[in-house]
Coordinates of C-alpha atoms in Angstrom, one line a residue:
X10 CA 27.2 -39.2 -17.2
X11 CA 24.7 -36.3 -17.5
X12 CA 25.3 -32.8 -16.3
X13 CA 23.0 -32.9 -13.4
X14 CA 24.6 -36.0 -12.0
X15 CA 28.0 -34.4 -12.2
X16 CA 26.7 -31.4 -10.3
X17 CA 25.3 -33.6 -7.6
X18 CA 28.5 -35.5 -7.2
X19 CA 30.6 -32.3 -6.9
X20 CA 28.2 -31.0 -4.3
X21 CA 28.4 -34.3 -2.4
X22 CA 32.2 -34.3 -2.4
X23 CA 32.4 -30.7 -1.2
X24 CA 29.9 -31.4 1.6
X25 CA 31.6 -34.6 2.7
X26 CA 35.0 -32.9 3.0
X27 CA 33.5 -30.0 4.9
X28 CA 31.9 -32.4 7.3
X29 CA 35.3 -34.2 7.9
X30 CA 36.8 -30.8 8.8
X31 CA 34.0 -30.1 11.3
X32 CA 34.4 -33.4 13.2
X33 CA 38.2 -32.9 13.3
X34 CA 39.3 -36.5 12.6
X35 CA 43.0 -37.1 13.1
X36 CA 44.5 -37.9 9.7
X37 CA 48.1 -37.6 8.3
X38 CA 49.1 -34.5 6.5
X39 CA 49.3 -36.1 3.1
X40 CA 45.7 -37.4 3.3
X41 CA 44.4 -34.1 4.5
X42 CA 46.1 -32.3 1.6
X43 CA 44.6 -34.8 -0.8
X44 CA 41.1 -34.2 0.6
X45 CA 41.6 -30.4 0.3
X46 CA 42.9 -30.7 -3.3
X47 CA 39.9 -32.9 -4.2
X48 CA 37.5 -30.4 -2.7
X49 CA 39.1 -27.5 -4.7
X50 CA 38.9 -29.7 -7.8
X51 CA 35.2 -30.4 -7.1
X52 CA 34.5 -26.7 -6.5
X53 CA 36.2 -25.8 -9.8
X54 CA 34.3 -28.5 -11.6
X55 CA 31.0 -27.3 -10.0
X56 CA 31.7 -23.7 -11.1
X57 CA 32.4 -24.9 -14.6
X58 CA 29.1 -26.8 -14.6
X59 CA 26.9 -24.0 -13.1
X60 CA 28.6 -20.6 -13.6
X61 CA 29.8 -18.5 -16.4
X62 CA 33.6 -18.0 -16.5
X63 CA 35.0 -14.6 -15.7
X64 CA 37.7 -15.1 -18.3
X65 CA 40.1 -17.5 -19.9
X66 CA 43.8 -18.0 -19.2
X67 CA 46.6 -19.6 -21.2
X68 CA 47.7 -23.0 -20.0
X69 CA 51.3 -21.8 -19.5
X70 CA 50.0 -19.1 -17.1
X71 CA 47.9 -21.2 -14.9
X72 CA 48.4 -20.8 -11.1
X73 CA 50.3 -23.4 -9.2
X74 CA 47.3 -25.3 -7.8
X75 CA 44.9 -24.9 -10.7
X76 CA 43.0 -28.2 -11.1
X77 CA 44.4 -28.9 -14.6
X78 CA 43.1 -32.4 -15.1
X79 CA 39.7 -31.7 -13.7
X80 CA 39.2 -28.6 -15.8
X81 CA 40.8 -30.0 -19.0
X82 CA 37.4 -31.1 -20.4
X83 CA 36.1 -27.5 -20.1
X84 CA 39.1 -25.9 -21.8
X85 CA 39.1 -24.7 -25.3
X86 CA 41.6 -24.3 -28.1
X87 CA 42.0 -20.9 -29.8
X88 CA 45.4 -21.3 -31.4
X89 CA 46.5 -22.2 -27.9
X90 CA 44.7 -24.1 -25.1
X91 CA 42.8 -21.8 -22.8
X92 CA 41.3 -22.7 -19.4
X93 CA 38.3 -21.0 -17.7
X94 CA 38.7 -18.8 -14.7
X95 CA 35.9 -18.4 -12.2
X96 CA 35.4 -15.9 -9.4
X97 CA 34.0 -16.5 -6.0
X98 CA 30.3 -17.5 -5.9
X99 CA 28.0 -14.6 -5.9
X100 CA 26.5 -13.7 -2.6
X101 CA 22.9 -14.7 -2.4
X102 CA 20.3 -12.2 -1.4
X103 CA 18.9 -12.7 2.1
X104 CA 15.2 -14.0 2.1
X105 CA 14.0 -10.6 3.4
X106 CA 15.5 -8.7 0.4
X107 CA 12.6 -9.3 -1.9
X108 CA 10.1 -8.4 0.8
X109 CA 11.9 -5.1 1.6
X110 CA 12.1 -4.3 -2.1
X111 CA 8.4 -4.9 -2.4
X112 CA 7.7 -2.6 0.5
X113 CA 9.9 0.2 -0.9
X114 CA 8.0 -0.2 -4.2
X115 CA 4.6 0.0 -2.5
X116 CA 5.5 3.2 -0.7
X117 CA 7.1 4.7 -3.8
X118 CA 10.5 5.2 -2.1
X119 CA 13.2 5.9 -4.7
X120 CA 16.3 3.8 -4.9
X121 CA 18.5 6.5 -3.4
X122 CA 16.3 6.9 -0.4
X123 CA 15.8 3.2 0.4
X124 CA 16.9 3.2 4.0
X125 CA 15.3 1.6 7.1
X126 CA 14.6 5.1 8.5
X127 CA 12.7 6.0 5.3
X128 CA 10.7 2.8 5.4
X129 CA 9.8 3.2 9.1
X130 CA 8.7 6.8 8.5
X131 CA 6.3 5.7 5.7
X132 CA 4.9 2.9 7.8
X133 CA 4.3 5.2 10.8
X134 CA 2.6 7.8 8.5
X135 CA 0.4 5.1 7.0
X136 CA -0.6 3.9 10.4
X137 CA -1.4 7.4 11.6
X138 CA -3.5 8.2 8.6
X139 CA -5.4 5.0 9.0
X140 CA -6.1 5.8 12.7
X141 CA -7.4 9.3 11.6
X142 CA -9.7 7.7 9.1
X143 CA -11.0 5.0 11.5
X144 CA -11.6 7.7 14.2
X145 CA -13.7 9.7 11.8
X146 CA -15.7 6.6 10.8
X147 CA -16.4 5.7 14.4
X148 CA -17.4 9.3 15.3
X149 CA -19.6 10.2 12.4
X150 CA -20.6 7.1 10.4
X151 CA -21.7 4.5 12.9
X152 CA -25.5 3.7 12.8
X153 CA -27.7 1.1 14.6
X154 CA -27.5 -2.2 12.8
X155 CA -30.4 -4.5 11.8
X156 CA -31.8 -6.8 14.6
X157 CA -30.6 -10.4 14.4
X158 CA -33.5 -12.8 13.7
X159 CA -31.8 -15.4 15.8
X160 CA -31.4 -13.1 18.8
X161 CA -34.3 -10.7 18.6
X162 CA -34.0 -9.6 22.3
X163 CA -30.4 -8.5 21.9
X164 CA -29.4 -4.9 21.1
X165 CA -28.2 -4.9 17.5
X166 CA -24.6 -4.0 16.9
X167 CA -23.7 -0.7 15.3
X168 CA -22.7 -0.7 11.6
X169 CA -20.5 1.7 9.7
X170 CA -21.9 3.4 6.6
X171 CA -18.6 3.2 4.9
X172 CA -16.3 0.2 4.4
X173 CA -12.6 0.8 3.7
X174 CA -11.9 -3.0 3.7
X175 CA -12.1 -4.6 0.3
X176 CA -13.4 -1.4 -1.4
X177 CA -11.7 0.3 -4.2
X178 CA -11.0 4.0 -4.0
X179 CA -13.9 4.9 -6.2
X180 CA -16.3 2.6 -4.2
X181 CA -15.2 4.2 -0.9
X182 CA -15.7 7.7 -2.2
X183 CA -19.2 6.8 -3.3
X184 CA -20.0 5.2 0.1
X185 CA -18.7 8.4 1.7
X186 CA -20.9 10.6 -0.5
X187 CA -24.0 8.6 0.3
X188 CA -23.1 8.5 4.1
X189 CA -22.9 12.3 4.1
X190 CA -26.5 12.5 3.0
X191 CA -27.5 10.6 6.1
X192 CA -25.5 12.5 8.7
X193 CA -25.9 16.1 7.4
X194 CA -29.3 17.5 8.4
X195 CA -31.5 19.1 5.8
X196 CA -30.7 22.7 5.0
X197 CA -33.9 24.0 6.5
X198 CA -33.0 22.7 9.9
X199 CA -29.8 24.7 9.8
X200 CA -31.7 28.1 9.8
X201 CA -31.2 29.7 13.2
X202 CA -34.2 30.5 15.4
X203 CA -35.7 33.9 14.4
X204 CA -34.7 33.5 10.8
X205 CA -36.6 32.3 7.8
X206 CA -35.6 31.3 4.3
X207 CA -36.9 33.8 1.7
X208 CA -37.2 33.5 -2.1
X209 CA -34.8 35.8 -4.0
X210 CA -37.8 37.4 -5.8
X211 CA -41.1 38.4 -4.0
X212 CA -44.1 36.2 -4.8
X213 CA -47.6 37.5 -5.6
X214 CA -48.7 36.7 -2.1
X215 CA -45.8 38.6 -0.6
X216 CA -46.4 41.6 -2.7
X217 CA -50.1 41.6 -1.9
X218 CA -49.4 41.2 1.9
X219 CA -46.9 44.1 1.8
X220 CA -49.4 46.3 0.0
X221 CA -52.2 45.5 2.4
X222 CA -50.0 46.2 5.4
X223 CA -48.8 49.5 4.0
X224 CA -52.4 50.7 3.2
X225 CA -53.7 49.6 6.7
X226 CA -50.8 51.4 8.4
X227 CA -51.4 54.5 6.3
X228 CA -55.1 54.5 7.3
X229 CA -54.3 54.0 11.0
X230 CA -51.4 56.4 11.4
X231 CA -51.2 58.5 8.3
X232 CA -47.6 57.4 7.8
X233 CA -45.5 54.7 6.2
X234 CA -43.4 52.0 7.9
X235 CA -40.9 49.8 5.9
X236 CA -40.6 47.4 8.9
X237 CA -44.4 46.8 8.9
X238 CA -44.3 46.1 5.1
X239 CA -41.3 43.8 5.6
X240 CA -42.9 41.8 8.4
X241 CA -46.1 41.3 6.3
X242 CA -44.2 40.1 3.3
X243 CA -42.0 37.8 5.4
X244 CA -45.1 36.3 6.9
X245 CA -46.5 35.6 3.5
X246 CA -43.3 34.1 2.1
X247 CA -43.7 30.5 1.1
X248 CA -41.9 27.7 3.0
X249 CA -39.0 25.9 1.3
X250 CA -41.2 22.9 0.6
X251 CA -44.2 24.7 -0.9
X252 CA -44.5 25.6 -4.5
X253 CA -46.0 29.0 -5.3
X254 CA -45.9 31.0 -8.5
X255 CA -44.7 34.6 -8.6

């Protein structure tokens, strides 16, 4: 008989006797003890077939109810006959264990800090950061979408200039950079009323306008006025979009 068949028979015997106990059939004491003994023999045989022994014990030191006959085929002779000793079956990990381990790994929580409180704290922080990000996207990066050809009369839905779903970190950063170009107005429009952008060095037109204003003011008043010169040069300053040589 092959190994797998033996394992299946042991498992079947253990289950059958367990079921008999559950339905509480009235049996004489001798029969009950026989069933229990057979179950222990089956458990020992199953352990021998599926587990590694914890150790080996001399046949003269075997405990009283050790299933000698059932375990004899698994004994070995090393000057004297030795029988395997098995411990209780290892407790299986609950199904959620692997999922929890995966979550701890994703959040980078060290083994010494792996508690439900630490996991909940990381989940709450992640949710809060996501809500911050989505609030910014809704407030600053929503633009009118393209009209739907199938429904031309309907108002198009808004679209977001950035997409955090399915994008890598690098792709999202690049989308964010391009979106900023659309939502930040040109620098010229940020100049307050009454102010004007000036080149760092006066152009020829500015110098000429300043000289003309100074000469005219001298002819009219006999004096000099820096403010008149400044205003003339400011008026002759090129705009930010024009190109004028110095």
